[in-house]
mmCIF file of C-alpha atoms and ligand atoms in Angstrom:
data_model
loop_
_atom_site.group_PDB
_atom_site.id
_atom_site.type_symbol
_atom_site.label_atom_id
_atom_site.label_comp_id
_atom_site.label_asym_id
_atom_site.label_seq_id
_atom_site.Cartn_x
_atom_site.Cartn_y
_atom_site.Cartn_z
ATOM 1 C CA UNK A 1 -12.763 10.278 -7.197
ATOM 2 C CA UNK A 2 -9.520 10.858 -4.798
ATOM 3 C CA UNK A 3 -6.206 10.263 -6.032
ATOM 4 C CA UNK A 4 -4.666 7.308 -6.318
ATOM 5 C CA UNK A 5 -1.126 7.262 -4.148
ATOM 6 C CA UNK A 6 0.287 3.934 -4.227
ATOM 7 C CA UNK A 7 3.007 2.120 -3.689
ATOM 8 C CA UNK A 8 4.719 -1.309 -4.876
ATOM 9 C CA UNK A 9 6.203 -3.066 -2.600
ATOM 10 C CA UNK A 10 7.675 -6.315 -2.567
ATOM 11 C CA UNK A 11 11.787 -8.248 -3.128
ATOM 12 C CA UNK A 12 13.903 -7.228 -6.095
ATOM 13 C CA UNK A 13 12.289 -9.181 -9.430
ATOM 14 C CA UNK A 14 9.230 -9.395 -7.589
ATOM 15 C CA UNK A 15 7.287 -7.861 -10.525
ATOM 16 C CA UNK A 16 6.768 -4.335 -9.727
ATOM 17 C CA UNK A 17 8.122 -3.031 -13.305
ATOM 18 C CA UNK A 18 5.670 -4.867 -14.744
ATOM 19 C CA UNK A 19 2.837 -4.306 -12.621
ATOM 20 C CA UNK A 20 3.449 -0.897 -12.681
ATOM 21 C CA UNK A 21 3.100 -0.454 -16.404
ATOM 22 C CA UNK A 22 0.287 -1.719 -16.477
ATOM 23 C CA UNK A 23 -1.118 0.285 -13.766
ATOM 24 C CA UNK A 24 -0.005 3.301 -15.356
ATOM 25 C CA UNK A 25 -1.984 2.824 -17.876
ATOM 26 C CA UNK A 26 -4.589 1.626 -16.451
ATOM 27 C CA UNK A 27 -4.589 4.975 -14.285
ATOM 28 C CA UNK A 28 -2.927 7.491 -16.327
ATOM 29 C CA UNK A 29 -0.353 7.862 -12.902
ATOM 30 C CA UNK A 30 3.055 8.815 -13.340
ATOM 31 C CA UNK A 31 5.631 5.912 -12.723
ATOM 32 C CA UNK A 32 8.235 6.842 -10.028
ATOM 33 C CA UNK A 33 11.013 3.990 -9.513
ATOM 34 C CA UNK A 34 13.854 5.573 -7.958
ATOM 35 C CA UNK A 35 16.295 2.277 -9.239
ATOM 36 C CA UNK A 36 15.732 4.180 -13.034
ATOM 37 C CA UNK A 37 15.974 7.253 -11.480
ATOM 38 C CA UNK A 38 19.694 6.485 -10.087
ATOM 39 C CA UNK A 39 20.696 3.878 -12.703
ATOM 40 C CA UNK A 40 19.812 7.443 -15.180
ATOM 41 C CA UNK A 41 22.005 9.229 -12.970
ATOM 42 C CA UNK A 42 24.899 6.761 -13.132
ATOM 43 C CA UNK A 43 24.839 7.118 -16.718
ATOM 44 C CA UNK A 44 24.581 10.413 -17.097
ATOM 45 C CA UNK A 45 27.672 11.059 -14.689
ATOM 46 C CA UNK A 46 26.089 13.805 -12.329
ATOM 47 C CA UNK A 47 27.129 13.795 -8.925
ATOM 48 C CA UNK A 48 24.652 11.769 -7.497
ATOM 49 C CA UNK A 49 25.058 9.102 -10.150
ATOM 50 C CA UNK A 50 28.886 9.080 -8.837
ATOM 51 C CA UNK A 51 27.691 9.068 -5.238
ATOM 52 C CA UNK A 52 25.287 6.295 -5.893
ATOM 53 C CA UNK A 53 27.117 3.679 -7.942
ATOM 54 C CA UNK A 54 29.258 2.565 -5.163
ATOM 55 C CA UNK A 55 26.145 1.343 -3.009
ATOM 56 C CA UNK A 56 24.773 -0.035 -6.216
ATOM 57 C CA UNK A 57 26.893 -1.843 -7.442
ATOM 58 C CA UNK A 58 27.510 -3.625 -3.757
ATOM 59 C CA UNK A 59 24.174 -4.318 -3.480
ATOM 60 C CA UNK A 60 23.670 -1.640 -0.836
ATOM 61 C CA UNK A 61 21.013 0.871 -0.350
ATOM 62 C CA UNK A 62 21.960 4.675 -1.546
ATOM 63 C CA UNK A 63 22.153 6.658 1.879
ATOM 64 C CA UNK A 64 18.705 7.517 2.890
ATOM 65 C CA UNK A 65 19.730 11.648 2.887
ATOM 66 C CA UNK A 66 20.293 11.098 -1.201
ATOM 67 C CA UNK A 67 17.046 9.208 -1.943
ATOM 68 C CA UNK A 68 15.284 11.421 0.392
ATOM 69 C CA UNK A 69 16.069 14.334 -1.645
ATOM 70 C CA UNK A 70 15.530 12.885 -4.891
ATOM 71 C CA UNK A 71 11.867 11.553 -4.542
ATOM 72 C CA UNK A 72 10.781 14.398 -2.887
ATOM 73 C CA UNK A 73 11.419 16.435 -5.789
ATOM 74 C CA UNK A 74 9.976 14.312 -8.217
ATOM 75 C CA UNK A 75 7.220 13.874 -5.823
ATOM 76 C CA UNK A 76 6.608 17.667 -6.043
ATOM 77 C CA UNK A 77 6.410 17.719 -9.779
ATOM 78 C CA UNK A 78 3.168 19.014 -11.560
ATOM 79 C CA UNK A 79 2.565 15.760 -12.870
ATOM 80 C CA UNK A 80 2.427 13.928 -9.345
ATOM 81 C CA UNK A 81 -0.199 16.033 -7.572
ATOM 82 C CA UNK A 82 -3.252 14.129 -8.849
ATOM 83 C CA UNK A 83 -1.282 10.749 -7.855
ATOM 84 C CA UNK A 84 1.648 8.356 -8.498
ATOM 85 C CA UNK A 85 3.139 4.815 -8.542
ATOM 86 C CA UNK A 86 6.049 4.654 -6.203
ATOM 87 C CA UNK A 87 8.352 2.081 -6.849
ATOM 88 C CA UNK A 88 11.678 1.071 -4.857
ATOM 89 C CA UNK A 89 11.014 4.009 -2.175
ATOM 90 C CA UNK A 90 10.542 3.924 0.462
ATOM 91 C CA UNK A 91 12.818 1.037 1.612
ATOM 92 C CA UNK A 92 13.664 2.060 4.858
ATOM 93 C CA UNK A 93 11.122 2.870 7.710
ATOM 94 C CA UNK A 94 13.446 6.335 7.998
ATOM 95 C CA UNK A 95 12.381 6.893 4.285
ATOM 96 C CA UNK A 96 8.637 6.029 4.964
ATOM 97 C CA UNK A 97 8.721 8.769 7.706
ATOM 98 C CA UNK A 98 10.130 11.093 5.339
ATOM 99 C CA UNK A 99 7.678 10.554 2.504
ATOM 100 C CA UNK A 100 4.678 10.580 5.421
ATOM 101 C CA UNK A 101 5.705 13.762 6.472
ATOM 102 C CA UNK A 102 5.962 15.504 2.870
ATOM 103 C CA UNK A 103 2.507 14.126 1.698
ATOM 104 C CA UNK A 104 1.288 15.560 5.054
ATOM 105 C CA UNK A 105 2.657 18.515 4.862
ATOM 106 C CA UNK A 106 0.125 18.949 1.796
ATOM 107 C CA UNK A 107 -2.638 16.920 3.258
ATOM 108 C CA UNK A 108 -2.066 14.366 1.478
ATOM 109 C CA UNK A 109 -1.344 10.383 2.129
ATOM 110 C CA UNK A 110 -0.292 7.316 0.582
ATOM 111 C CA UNK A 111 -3.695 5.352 -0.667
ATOM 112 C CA UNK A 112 -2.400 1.845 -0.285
ATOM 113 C CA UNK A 113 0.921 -0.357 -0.084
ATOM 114 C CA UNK A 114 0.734 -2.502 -2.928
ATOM 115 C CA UNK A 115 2.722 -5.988 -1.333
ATOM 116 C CA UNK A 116 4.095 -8.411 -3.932
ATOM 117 C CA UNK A 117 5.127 -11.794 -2.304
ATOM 118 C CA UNK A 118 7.788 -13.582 -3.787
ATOM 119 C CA UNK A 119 10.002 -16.246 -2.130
ATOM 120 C CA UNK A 120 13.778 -15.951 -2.653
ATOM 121 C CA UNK A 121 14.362 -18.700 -4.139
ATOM 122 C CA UNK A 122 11.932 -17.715 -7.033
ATOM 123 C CA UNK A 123 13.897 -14.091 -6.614
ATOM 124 C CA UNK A 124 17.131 -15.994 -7.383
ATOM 125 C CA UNK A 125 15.779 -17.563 -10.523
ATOM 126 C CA UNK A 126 14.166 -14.494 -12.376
ATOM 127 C CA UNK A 127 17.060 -12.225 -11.360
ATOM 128 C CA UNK A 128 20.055 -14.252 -12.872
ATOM 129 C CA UNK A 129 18.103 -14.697 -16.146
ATOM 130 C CA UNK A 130 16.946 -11.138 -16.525
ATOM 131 C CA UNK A 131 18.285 -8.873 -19.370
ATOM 132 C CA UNK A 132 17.862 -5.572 -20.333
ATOM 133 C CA UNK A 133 18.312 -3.417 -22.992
ATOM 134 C CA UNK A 134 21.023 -0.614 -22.875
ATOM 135 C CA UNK A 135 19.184 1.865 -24.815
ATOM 136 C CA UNK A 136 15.425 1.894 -22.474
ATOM 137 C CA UNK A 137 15.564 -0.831 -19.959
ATOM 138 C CA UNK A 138 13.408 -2.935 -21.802
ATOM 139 C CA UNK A 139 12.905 -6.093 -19.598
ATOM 140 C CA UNK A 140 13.344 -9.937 -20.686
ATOM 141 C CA UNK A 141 14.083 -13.031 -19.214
ATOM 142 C CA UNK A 142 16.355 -15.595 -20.733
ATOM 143 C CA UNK A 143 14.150 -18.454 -19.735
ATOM 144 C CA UNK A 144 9.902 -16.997 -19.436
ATOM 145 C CA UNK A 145 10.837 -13.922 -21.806
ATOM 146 C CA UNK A 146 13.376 -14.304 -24.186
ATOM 147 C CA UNK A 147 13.555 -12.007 -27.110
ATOM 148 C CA UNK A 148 13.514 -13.109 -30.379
ATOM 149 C CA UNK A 149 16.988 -13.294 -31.555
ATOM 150 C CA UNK A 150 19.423 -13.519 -28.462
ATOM 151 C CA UNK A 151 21.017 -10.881 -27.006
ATOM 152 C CA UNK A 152 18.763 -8.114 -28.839
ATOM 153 C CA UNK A 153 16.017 -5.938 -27.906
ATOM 154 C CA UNK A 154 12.740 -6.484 -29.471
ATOM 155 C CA UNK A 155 11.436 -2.798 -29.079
ATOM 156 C CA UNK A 156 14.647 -1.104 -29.985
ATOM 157 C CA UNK A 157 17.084 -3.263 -31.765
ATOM 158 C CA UNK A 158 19.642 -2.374 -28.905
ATOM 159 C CA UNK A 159 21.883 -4.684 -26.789
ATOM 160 C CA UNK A 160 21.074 -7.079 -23.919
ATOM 161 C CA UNK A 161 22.754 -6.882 -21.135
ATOM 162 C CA UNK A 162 23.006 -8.617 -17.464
ATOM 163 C CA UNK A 163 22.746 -5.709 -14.998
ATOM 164 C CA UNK A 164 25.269 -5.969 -12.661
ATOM 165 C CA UNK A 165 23.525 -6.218 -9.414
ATOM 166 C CA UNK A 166 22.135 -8.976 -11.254
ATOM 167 C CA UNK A 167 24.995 -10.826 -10.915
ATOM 168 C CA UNK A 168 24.557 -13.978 -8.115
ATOM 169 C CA UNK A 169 26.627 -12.724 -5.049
ATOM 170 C CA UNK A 170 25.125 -9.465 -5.381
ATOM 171 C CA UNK A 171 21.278 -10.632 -5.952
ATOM 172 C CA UNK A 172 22.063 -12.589 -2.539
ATOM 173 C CA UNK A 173 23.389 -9.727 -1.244
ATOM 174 C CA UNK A 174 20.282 -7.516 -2.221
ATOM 175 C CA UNK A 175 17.710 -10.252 -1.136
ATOM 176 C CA UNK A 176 19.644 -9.797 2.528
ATOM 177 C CA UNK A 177 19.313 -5.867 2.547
ATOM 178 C CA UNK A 178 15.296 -6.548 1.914
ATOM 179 C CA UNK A 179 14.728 -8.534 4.035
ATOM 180 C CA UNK A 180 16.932 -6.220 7.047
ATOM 181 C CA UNK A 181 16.359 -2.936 6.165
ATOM 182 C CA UNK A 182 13.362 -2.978 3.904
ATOM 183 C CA UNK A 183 10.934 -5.709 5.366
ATOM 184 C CA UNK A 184 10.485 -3.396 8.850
ATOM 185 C CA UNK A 185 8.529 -1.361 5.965
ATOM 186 C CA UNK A 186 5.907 -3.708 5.436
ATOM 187 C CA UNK A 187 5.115 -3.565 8.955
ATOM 188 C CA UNK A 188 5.240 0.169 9.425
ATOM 189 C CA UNK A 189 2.638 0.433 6.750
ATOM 190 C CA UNK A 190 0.795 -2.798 8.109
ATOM 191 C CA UNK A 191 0.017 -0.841 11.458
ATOM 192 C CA UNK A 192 -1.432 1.689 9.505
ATOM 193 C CA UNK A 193 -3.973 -0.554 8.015
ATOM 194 C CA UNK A 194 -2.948 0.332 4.368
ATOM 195 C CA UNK A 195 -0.600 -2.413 3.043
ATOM 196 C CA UNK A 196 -2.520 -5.023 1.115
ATOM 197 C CA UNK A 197 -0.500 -8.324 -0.324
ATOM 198 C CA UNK A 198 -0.830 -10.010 -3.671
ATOM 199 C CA UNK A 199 0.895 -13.374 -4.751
ATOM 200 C CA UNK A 200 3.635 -13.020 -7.024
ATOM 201 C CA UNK A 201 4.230 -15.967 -7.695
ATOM 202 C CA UNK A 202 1.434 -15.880 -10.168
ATOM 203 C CA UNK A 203 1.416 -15.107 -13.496
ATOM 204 C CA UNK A 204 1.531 -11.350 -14.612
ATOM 205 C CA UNK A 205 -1.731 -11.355 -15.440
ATOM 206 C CA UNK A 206 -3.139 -12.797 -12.348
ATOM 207 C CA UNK A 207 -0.975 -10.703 -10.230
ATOM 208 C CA UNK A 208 -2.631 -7.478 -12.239
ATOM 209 C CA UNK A 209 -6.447 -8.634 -11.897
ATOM 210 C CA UNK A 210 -5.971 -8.927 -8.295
ATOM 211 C CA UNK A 211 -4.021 -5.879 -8.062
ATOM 212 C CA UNK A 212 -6.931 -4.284 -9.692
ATOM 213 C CA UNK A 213 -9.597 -5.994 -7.725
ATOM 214 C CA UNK A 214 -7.568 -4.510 -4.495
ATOM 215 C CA UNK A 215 -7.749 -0.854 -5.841
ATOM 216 C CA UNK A 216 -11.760 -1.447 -6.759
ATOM 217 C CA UNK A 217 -12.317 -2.475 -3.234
ATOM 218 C CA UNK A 218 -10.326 0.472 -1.627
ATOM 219 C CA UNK A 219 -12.295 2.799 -3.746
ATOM 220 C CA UNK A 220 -15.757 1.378 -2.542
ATOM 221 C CA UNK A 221 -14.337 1.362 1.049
ATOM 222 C CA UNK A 222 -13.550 5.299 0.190
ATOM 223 C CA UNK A 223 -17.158 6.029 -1.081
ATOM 224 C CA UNK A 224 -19.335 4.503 1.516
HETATM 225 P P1 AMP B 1 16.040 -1.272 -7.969
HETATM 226 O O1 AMP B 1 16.090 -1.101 -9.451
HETATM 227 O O2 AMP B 1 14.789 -0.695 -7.365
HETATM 228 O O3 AMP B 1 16.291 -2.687 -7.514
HETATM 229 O O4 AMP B 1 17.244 -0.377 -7.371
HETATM 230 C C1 AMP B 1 18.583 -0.618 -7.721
HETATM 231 C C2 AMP B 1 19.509 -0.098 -6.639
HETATM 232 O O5 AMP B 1 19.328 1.312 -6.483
HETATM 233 C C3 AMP B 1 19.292 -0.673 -5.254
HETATM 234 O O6 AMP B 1 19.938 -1.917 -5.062
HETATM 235 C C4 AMP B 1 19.886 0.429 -4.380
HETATM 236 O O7 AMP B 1 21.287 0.401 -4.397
HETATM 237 C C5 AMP B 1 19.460 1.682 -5.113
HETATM 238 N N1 AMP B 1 18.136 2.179 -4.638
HETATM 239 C C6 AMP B 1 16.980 2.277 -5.352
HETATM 240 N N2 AMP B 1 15.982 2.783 -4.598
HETATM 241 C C7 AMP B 1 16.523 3.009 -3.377
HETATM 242 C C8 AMP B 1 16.012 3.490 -2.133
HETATM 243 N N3 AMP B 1 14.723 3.851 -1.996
HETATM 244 N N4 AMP B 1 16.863 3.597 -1.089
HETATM 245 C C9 AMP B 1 18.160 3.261 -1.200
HETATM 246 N N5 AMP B 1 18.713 2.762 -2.319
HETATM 247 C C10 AMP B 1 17.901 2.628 -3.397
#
């Protein structure tokens, strides 16, 4: 069976954290988000972290040259030959060139664009009530996931917190960079016949099974 190179695509709070979870281990494929990867570099003060923050804080994308960089290396890790889960990169068609260009260089290419529709008015609503939890980014939702005593993480007893590019002017702001900078993606990887869209407006579980069902068909496609 070939590897499994895929990407989630789709608005901020569209579901790919979730999704991808369950994909990975469904798959056994390392989980790539480059939003942990930064927010783990804000807090650990290195110099990209202090680069980064700025933009993330705003609600901007991190230049392009800085992401670049850092998913290319983690793309070149051991445990990211035999496949991956991309999620948040690439999120400018500039970025999509990029990562085209380094799987080529080692014959390799992107399986399928994993497309999760959500409109932004749903965005709004499951943005301003997330929470997470300051010790693992555990995810929960104040209204369709609370935890069971407020404030507090279920998995880890740590604190809840709102992230701050959760806050309302900068989840509007965010929606606006998607749909300017990062929607262009969809139809890059639309013209190459490998972007495939799933309703997110569904529950989790629905969203997964057709996921799934998507990857099943892709792999018959690949074996007749
Ligand atoms: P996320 O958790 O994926 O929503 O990412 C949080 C923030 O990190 C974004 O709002 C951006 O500021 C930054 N970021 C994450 N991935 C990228 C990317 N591929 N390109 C530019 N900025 C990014």
């Amino acid at each position: 069976m070939s590897e499994l190179n895929l990407i989630l695509f789709g608005p901020p709070g569209a579901g790919k954290g979730t999704q991808a979870e369950r994909l990975r281990s469904d798959f056994q494929l390392p989980y790539i988000a480059t939003g942990d990867m930064l927010r783990g570099n804000v807090k650990d003060g290195t110099e990209l972290g202090q680069k980064a923050k700025e933009y993330m804080d705003r609600g901007d994308l991190v230049p392009d040259e800085l992401i670049v960089a850092m998913a290319g290396e983690r793309l070149d890790e051991e445990d990211a030959q035999d496949g991956f889960i991309l999620d948040g990169f690439p999120r400018t068609v500039h970025q999509a060139e990029a990562l085209s260009k380094q799987l080529s260089q080692v014959g390799r290419r992107i399986t399928a664009v994993l497309l999760i529709d959500v409109p932004d008015e749903e965005v709004v609503r499951r943005l301003s009530g997330r929470r997470v939890c300051v010790k693992a980014g555990h995810n929960y939702h104040v209204e369709f996931d609370p935890p069971k005593h407020d404030d507090v993480c279920d998995q880890d007893g740590s604190r809840l917190v709102q992230r701050d590019d959760d806050k309302p002017e900068v989840v509007e702001k965010r929606l606006n960079v998607y749909h300017e900078q990062t929607e262009p993606v969809v139809h890059y990887y639309d013209e190459k016949g490998i972007l495939r869209r799933v309703d997110g407006t569904r529950g989790p579980t629905e969203v997964h099974d057709h996921i799934r069902a998507v990857i099943a068909t892709l792999r018959l496609e690949e074996d007749v």
